[in-house]
mmCIF file of C-alpha atoms in Angstrom:
data_model
loop_
_atom_site.group_PDB
_atom_site.id
_atom_site.type_symbol
_atom_site.label_atom_id
_atom_site.label_comp_id
_atom_site.label_asym_id
_atom_site.label_seq_id
_atom_site.Cartn_x
_atom_site.Cartn_y
_atom_site.Cartn_z
ATOM 1 C CA MET A 4 0.000 0.000 0.000
ATOM 2 C CA ASP A 5 2.986 2.316 0.391
ATOM 3 C CA GLU A 6 3.199 2.513 -3.419
ATOM 4 C CA LEU A 7 -0.385 3.766 -3.575
ATOM 5 C CA LYS A 8 0.179 6.163 -0.693
ATOM 6 C CA LYS A 9 3.128 7.742 -2.510
ATOM 7 C CA MET A 10 0.877 8.454 -5.508
ATOM 8 C CA ILE A 11 -1.290 10.877 -3.531
ATOM 9 C CA ARG A 12 0.131 14.363 -3.690
ATOM 10 C CA ASP A 13 -0.123 17.063 -1.075
ATOM 11 C CA ILE A 14 -1.446 20.467 -2.119
ATOM 12 C CA PRO A 15 -0.585 23.049 0.541
ATOM 13 C CA ASP A 16 -3.065 25.810 1.412
ATOM 14 C CA PHE A 17 -5.998 24.288 -0.506
ATOM 15 C CA PRO A 18 -8.875 25.010 -0.269
ATOM 16 C CA LYS A 19 -7.725 27.518 2.349
ATOM 17 C CA LYS A 20 -4.503 28.553 4.052
ATOM 18 C CA GLY A 21 -3.188 26.040 6.561
ATOM 19 C CA ILE A 22 -4.828 22.972 5.004
ATOM 20 C CA ILE A 23 -2.798 20.313 3.211
ATOM 21 C CA PHE A 24 -5.159 18.770 0.657
ATOM 22 C CA LYS A 25 -4.676 15.092 -0.221
ATOM 23 C CA ASP A 26 -5.078 14.998 -4.007
ATOM 24 C CA ILE A 27 -6.180 11.526 -5.165
ATOM 25 C CA THR A 28 -6.371 12.473 -8.865
ATOM 26 C CA THR A 29 -2.757 11.380 -9.334
ATOM 27 C CA LEU A 30 -3.644 7.894 -8.089
ATOM 28 C CA LEU A 31 -6.832 7.757 -10.158
ATOM 29 C CA SER A 32 -4.990 8.682 -13.347
ATOM 30 C CA SER A 33 -2.738 5.617 -13.091
ATOM 31 C CA LYS A 34 -4.596 2.627 -14.516
ATOM 32 C CA LYS A 35 -2.498 0.196 -12.456
ATOM 33 C CA ALA A 36 -2.852 2.108 -9.178
ATOM 34 C CA PHE A 37 -6.571 2.747 -9.643
ATOM 35 C CA ALA A 38 -7.196 -0.916 -10.489
ATOM 36 C CA ARG A 39 -5.175 -2.067 -7.487
ATOM 37 C CA ALA A 40 -7.045 0.246 -5.138
ATOM 38 C CA ILE A 41 -10.485 -0.840 -6.374
ATOM 39 C CA ASP A 42 -9.552 -4.516 -6.504
ATOM 40 C CA THR A 43 -8.234 -4.359 -2.936
ATOM 41 C CA LEU A 44 -11.442 -2.711 -1.722
ATOM 42 C CA ALA A 45 -13.623 -5.143 -3.686
ATOM 43 C CA HIS A 46 -11.793 -8.167 -2.317
ATOM 44 C CA ARG A 47 -13.157 -7.319 1.151
ATOM 45 C CA TYR A 48 -16.747 -7.660 -0.063
ATOM 46 C CA ILE A 49 -16.707 -10.467 -2.642
ATOM 47 C CA GLU A 50 -18.315 -12.988 -0.241
ATOM 48 C CA LYS A 51 -20.623 -10.465 1.462
ATOM 49 C CA LYS A 52 -23.398 -10.422 -1.169
ATOM 50 C CA ILE A 53 -23.388 -6.660 -1.588
ATOM 51 C CA ASP A 54 -26.533 -5.389 -3.313
ATOM 52 C CA LEU A 55 -25.659 -1.712 -3.545
ATOM 53 C CA VAL A 56 -22.738 0.643 -3.198
ATOM 54 C CA VAL A 57 -23.645 4.159 -2.091
ATOM 55 C CA GLY A 58 -21.313 6.796 -3.546
ATOM 56 C CA ILE A 59 -21.151 10.264 -2.000
ATOM 57 C CA GLU A 60 -20.894 13.396 -4.137
ATOM 58 C CA SER A 61 -18.592 13.810 -5.892
ATOM 59 C CA ARG A 62 -15.344 11.844 -5.735
ATOM 60 C CA GLY A 63 -17.251 9.080 -3.968
ATOM 61 C CA PHE A 64 -19.045 8.532 -7.288
ATOM 62 C CA VAL A 65 -15.722 7.499 -8.865
ATOM 63 C CA ILE A 66 -14.801 5.088 -6.075
ATOM 64 C CA GLY A 67 -18.369 3.851 -5.610
ATOM 65 C CA ALA A 68 -19.119 3.219 -9.275
ATOM 66 C CA ALA A 69 -15.885 1.309 -9.868
ATOM 67 C CA LEU A 70 -16.438 -0.732 -6.701
ATOM 68 C CA ALA A 71 -20.069 -1.485 -7.609
ATOM 69 C CA TYR A 72 -19.025 -2.630 -11.083
ATOM 70 C CA ARG A 73 -16.338 -4.892 -9.625
ATOM 71 C CA LEU A 74 -18.853 -6.403 -7.162
ATOM 72 C CA GLY A 75 -21.696 -6.781 -9.657
ATOM 73 C CA ALA A 76 -23.764 -4.440 -7.489
ATOM 74 C CA GLY A 77 -25.862 -1.372 -8.187
ATOM 75 C CA ILE A 78 -24.665 2.159 -7.485
ATOM 76 C CA ILE A 79 -26.710 4.692 -5.517
ATOM 77 C CA LEU A 80 -25.830 8.385 -5.567
ATOM 78 C CA VAL A 81 -26.031 10.642 -2.525
ATOM 79 C CA ARG A 82 -26.045 14.219 -3.751
ATOM 80 C CA LYS A 83 -26.306 17.855 -2.768
ATOM 81 C CA PRO A 84 -29.873 19.249 -2.716
ATOM 82 C CA GLY A 85 -31.653 19.742 -6.021
ATOM 83 C CA LYS A 86 -29.457 17.359 -8.035
ATOM 84 C CA LEU A 87 -31.641 14.233 -7.906
ATOM 85 C CA PRO A 88 -34.737 14.218 -10.145
ATOM 86 C CA TYR A 89 -37.120 12.091 -8.066
ATOM 87 C CA LYS A 90 -38.553 12.344 -4.539
ATOM 88 C CA THR A 91 -35.781 12.472 -1.960
ATOM 89 C CA HIS A 92 -34.986 12.179 1.703
ATOM 90 C CA LYS A 93 -32.749 14.944 3.001
ATOM 91 C CA THR A 94 -30.408 15.246 5.945
ATOM 92 C CA ILE A 95 -28.699 18.330 7.312
ATOM 93 C CA TYR A 96 -25.323 17.986 8.990
ATOM 94 C CA GLU A 97 -22.779 20.154 10.744
ATOM 95 C CA LEU A 98 -19.558 21.395 9.182
ATOM 96 C CA GLU A 99 -16.676 23.122 10.941
ATOM 97 C CA TYR A 100 -18.307 26.455 10.123
ATOM 98 C CA GLY A 101 -21.960 25.992 9.167
ATOM 99 C CA THR A 102 -24.163 23.229 7.830
ATOM 100 C CA ASP A 103 -24.618 21.280 4.620
ATOM 101 C CA GLN A 104 -27.228 18.927 3.194
ATOM 102 C CA LEU A 105 -27.342 15.635 1.332
ATOM 103 C CA GLU A 106 -30.175 13.792 -0.417
ATOM 104 C CA ILE A 107 -30.991 10.277 -1.591
ATOM 105 C CA HIS A 108 -33.890 9.035 -3.706
ATOM 106 C CA GLN A 109 -36.700 7.722 -1.513
ATOM 107 C CA ASP A 110 -36.780 4.439 -3.447
ATOM 108 C CA ALA A 111 -33.002 3.970 -3.752
ATOM 109 C CA ILE A 112 -32.663 1.142 -1.218
ATOM 110 C CA GLU A 113 -35.058 -1.633 -0.309
ATOM 111 C CA PRO A 114 -35.223 -2.630 3.368
ATOM 112 C CA GLY A 115 -32.582 -5.239 4.201
ATOM 113 C CA GLN A 116 -30.383 -4.714 1.145
ATOM 114 C CA ASN A 117 -26.667 -5.087 1.875
ATOM 115 C CA VAL A 118 -24.925 -1.749 1.358
ATOM 116 C CA VAL A 119 -21.343 -0.534 1.281
ATOM 117 C CA ILE A 120 -20.977 3.226 1.571
ATOM 118 C CA ALA A 121 -17.951 4.404 -0.435
ATOM 119 C CA ASP A 122 -16.135 7.703 -0.557
ATOM 120 C CA ASP A 123 -12.699 8.939 -1.465
ATOM 121 C CA LEU A 124 -11.781 10.219 1.983
ATOM 122 C CA ILE A 125 -12.897 10.350 5.592
ATOM 123 C CA ALA A 126 -11.821 13.453 7.482
ATOM 124 C CA THR A 127 -14.051 14.773 10.273
ATOM 125 C CA GLY A 128 -16.805 12.221 9.550
ATOM 126 C CA GLY A 129 -19.721 14.613 9.035
ATOM 127 C CA THR A 130 -20.502 13.658 5.453
ATOM 128 C CA ILE A 131 -20.322 9.920 6.072
ATOM 129 C CA ARG A 132 -22.427 10.237 9.236
ATOM 130 C CA ALA A 133 -25.104 12.074 7.229
ATOM 131 C CA THR A 134 -24.997 9.365 4.566
ATOM 132 C CA ILE A 135 -25.364 6.635 7.200
ATOM 133 C CA ASP A 136 -28.483 8.440 8.450
ATOM 134 C CA LEU A 137 -29.957 8.424 4.926
ATOM 135 C CA VAL A 138 -29.218 4.719 4.390
ATOM 136 C CA GLU A 139 -30.706 3.888 7.794
ATOM 137 C CA LYS A 140 -33.845 5.863 6.957
ATOM 138 C CA LEU A 141 -34.318 3.516 3.979
ATOM 139 C CA GLU A 142 -33.531 0.489 6.185
ATOM 140 C CA GLY A 143 -30.466 -0.590 4.232
ATOM 141 C CA LYS A 144 -28.055 -2.940 6.026
ATOM 142 C CA ILE A 145 -24.692 -1.183 6.176
ATOM 143 C CA VAL A 146 -21.974 -3.796 5.749
ATOM 144 C CA GLU A 147 -19.115 -1.289 5.917
ATOM 145 C CA CYS A 148 -18.042 2.250 5.103
ATOM 146 C CA ALA A 149 -15.113 2.107 2.673
ATOM 147 C CA PHE A 150 -12.619 4.875 1.957
ATOM 148 C CA LEU A 151 -9.615 5.246 -0.255
ATOM 149 C CA VAL A 152 -7.999 7.603 2.295
ATOM 150 C CA GLU A 153 -8.434 8.318 6.002
ATOM 151 C CA LEU A 154 -7.033 11.388 7.738
ATOM 152 C CA GLU A 155 -6.679 9.739 11.152
ATOM 153 C CA PHE A 156 -5.697 12.911 13.000
ATOM 154 C CA LEU A 157 -9.179 14.352 12.374
ATOM 155 C CA ASN A 158 -10.861 11.441 14.238
ATOM 156 C CA GLY A 159 -13.755 11.028 11.781
ATOM 157 C CA ARG A 160 -14.439 7.451 12.927
ATOM 158 C CA LYS A 161 -15.687 8.764 16.260
ATOM 159 C CA LYS A 162 -18.841 10.101 14.575
ATOM 160 C CA LEU A 163 -19.741 6.706 13.128
ATOM 161 C CA ASP A 164 -21.087 5.089 16.314
ATOM 162 C CA GLY A 165 -19.326 1.778 15.824
ATOM 163 C CA TYR A 166 -20.196 1.234 12.158
ATOM 164 C CA PRO A 167 -17.476 -0.840 10.501
ATOM 165 C CA VAL A 168 -14.951 1.280 8.612
ATOM 166 C CA PHE A 169 -12.182 0.299 6.235
ATOM 167 C CA SER A 170 -9.653 2.775 4.878
ATOM 168 C CA LEU A 171 -7.171 1.622 2.279
ATOM 169 C CA LEU A 172 -4.630 4.376 2.996
ATOM 170 C CA LYS A 173 -4.143 6.229 6.275
ATOM 171 C CA PHE A 174 -2.408 9.537 6.881
#
């Protein structure tokens, strides 16, 4: 995994001064690295009978769609308000300085379906916690929350109330 970790570049002072942004686009642009990352994630779920992968806007769509394809599962999109065309459930969640919202189609998940929630990165855990709330509202069975990258120093796992989490790369 060290090879994959080295492919993620640091962008200082993005999106604001003092933040070091972990840029995964360099990993995604390498067909070998991207395939290895997705195959490694998928291997965890091959025997788990995953029905759906939930991808979170926007880089989670990339990870989620590739993972769903590899697992032979469907992909569900969790989006910002006003982006989904059908009836939705909405959740509001706290950010460091304000709030944000996410939505899911009301008919996206049938009760009891096995779900993996996938995103590119877990930082403070707010976005993934909001997504868990949406999946729970639809009575999906969350098998695990899967991330390409985890920023451990931000303690995002603490917001997940014991839900299983797997992060391929940790910083």
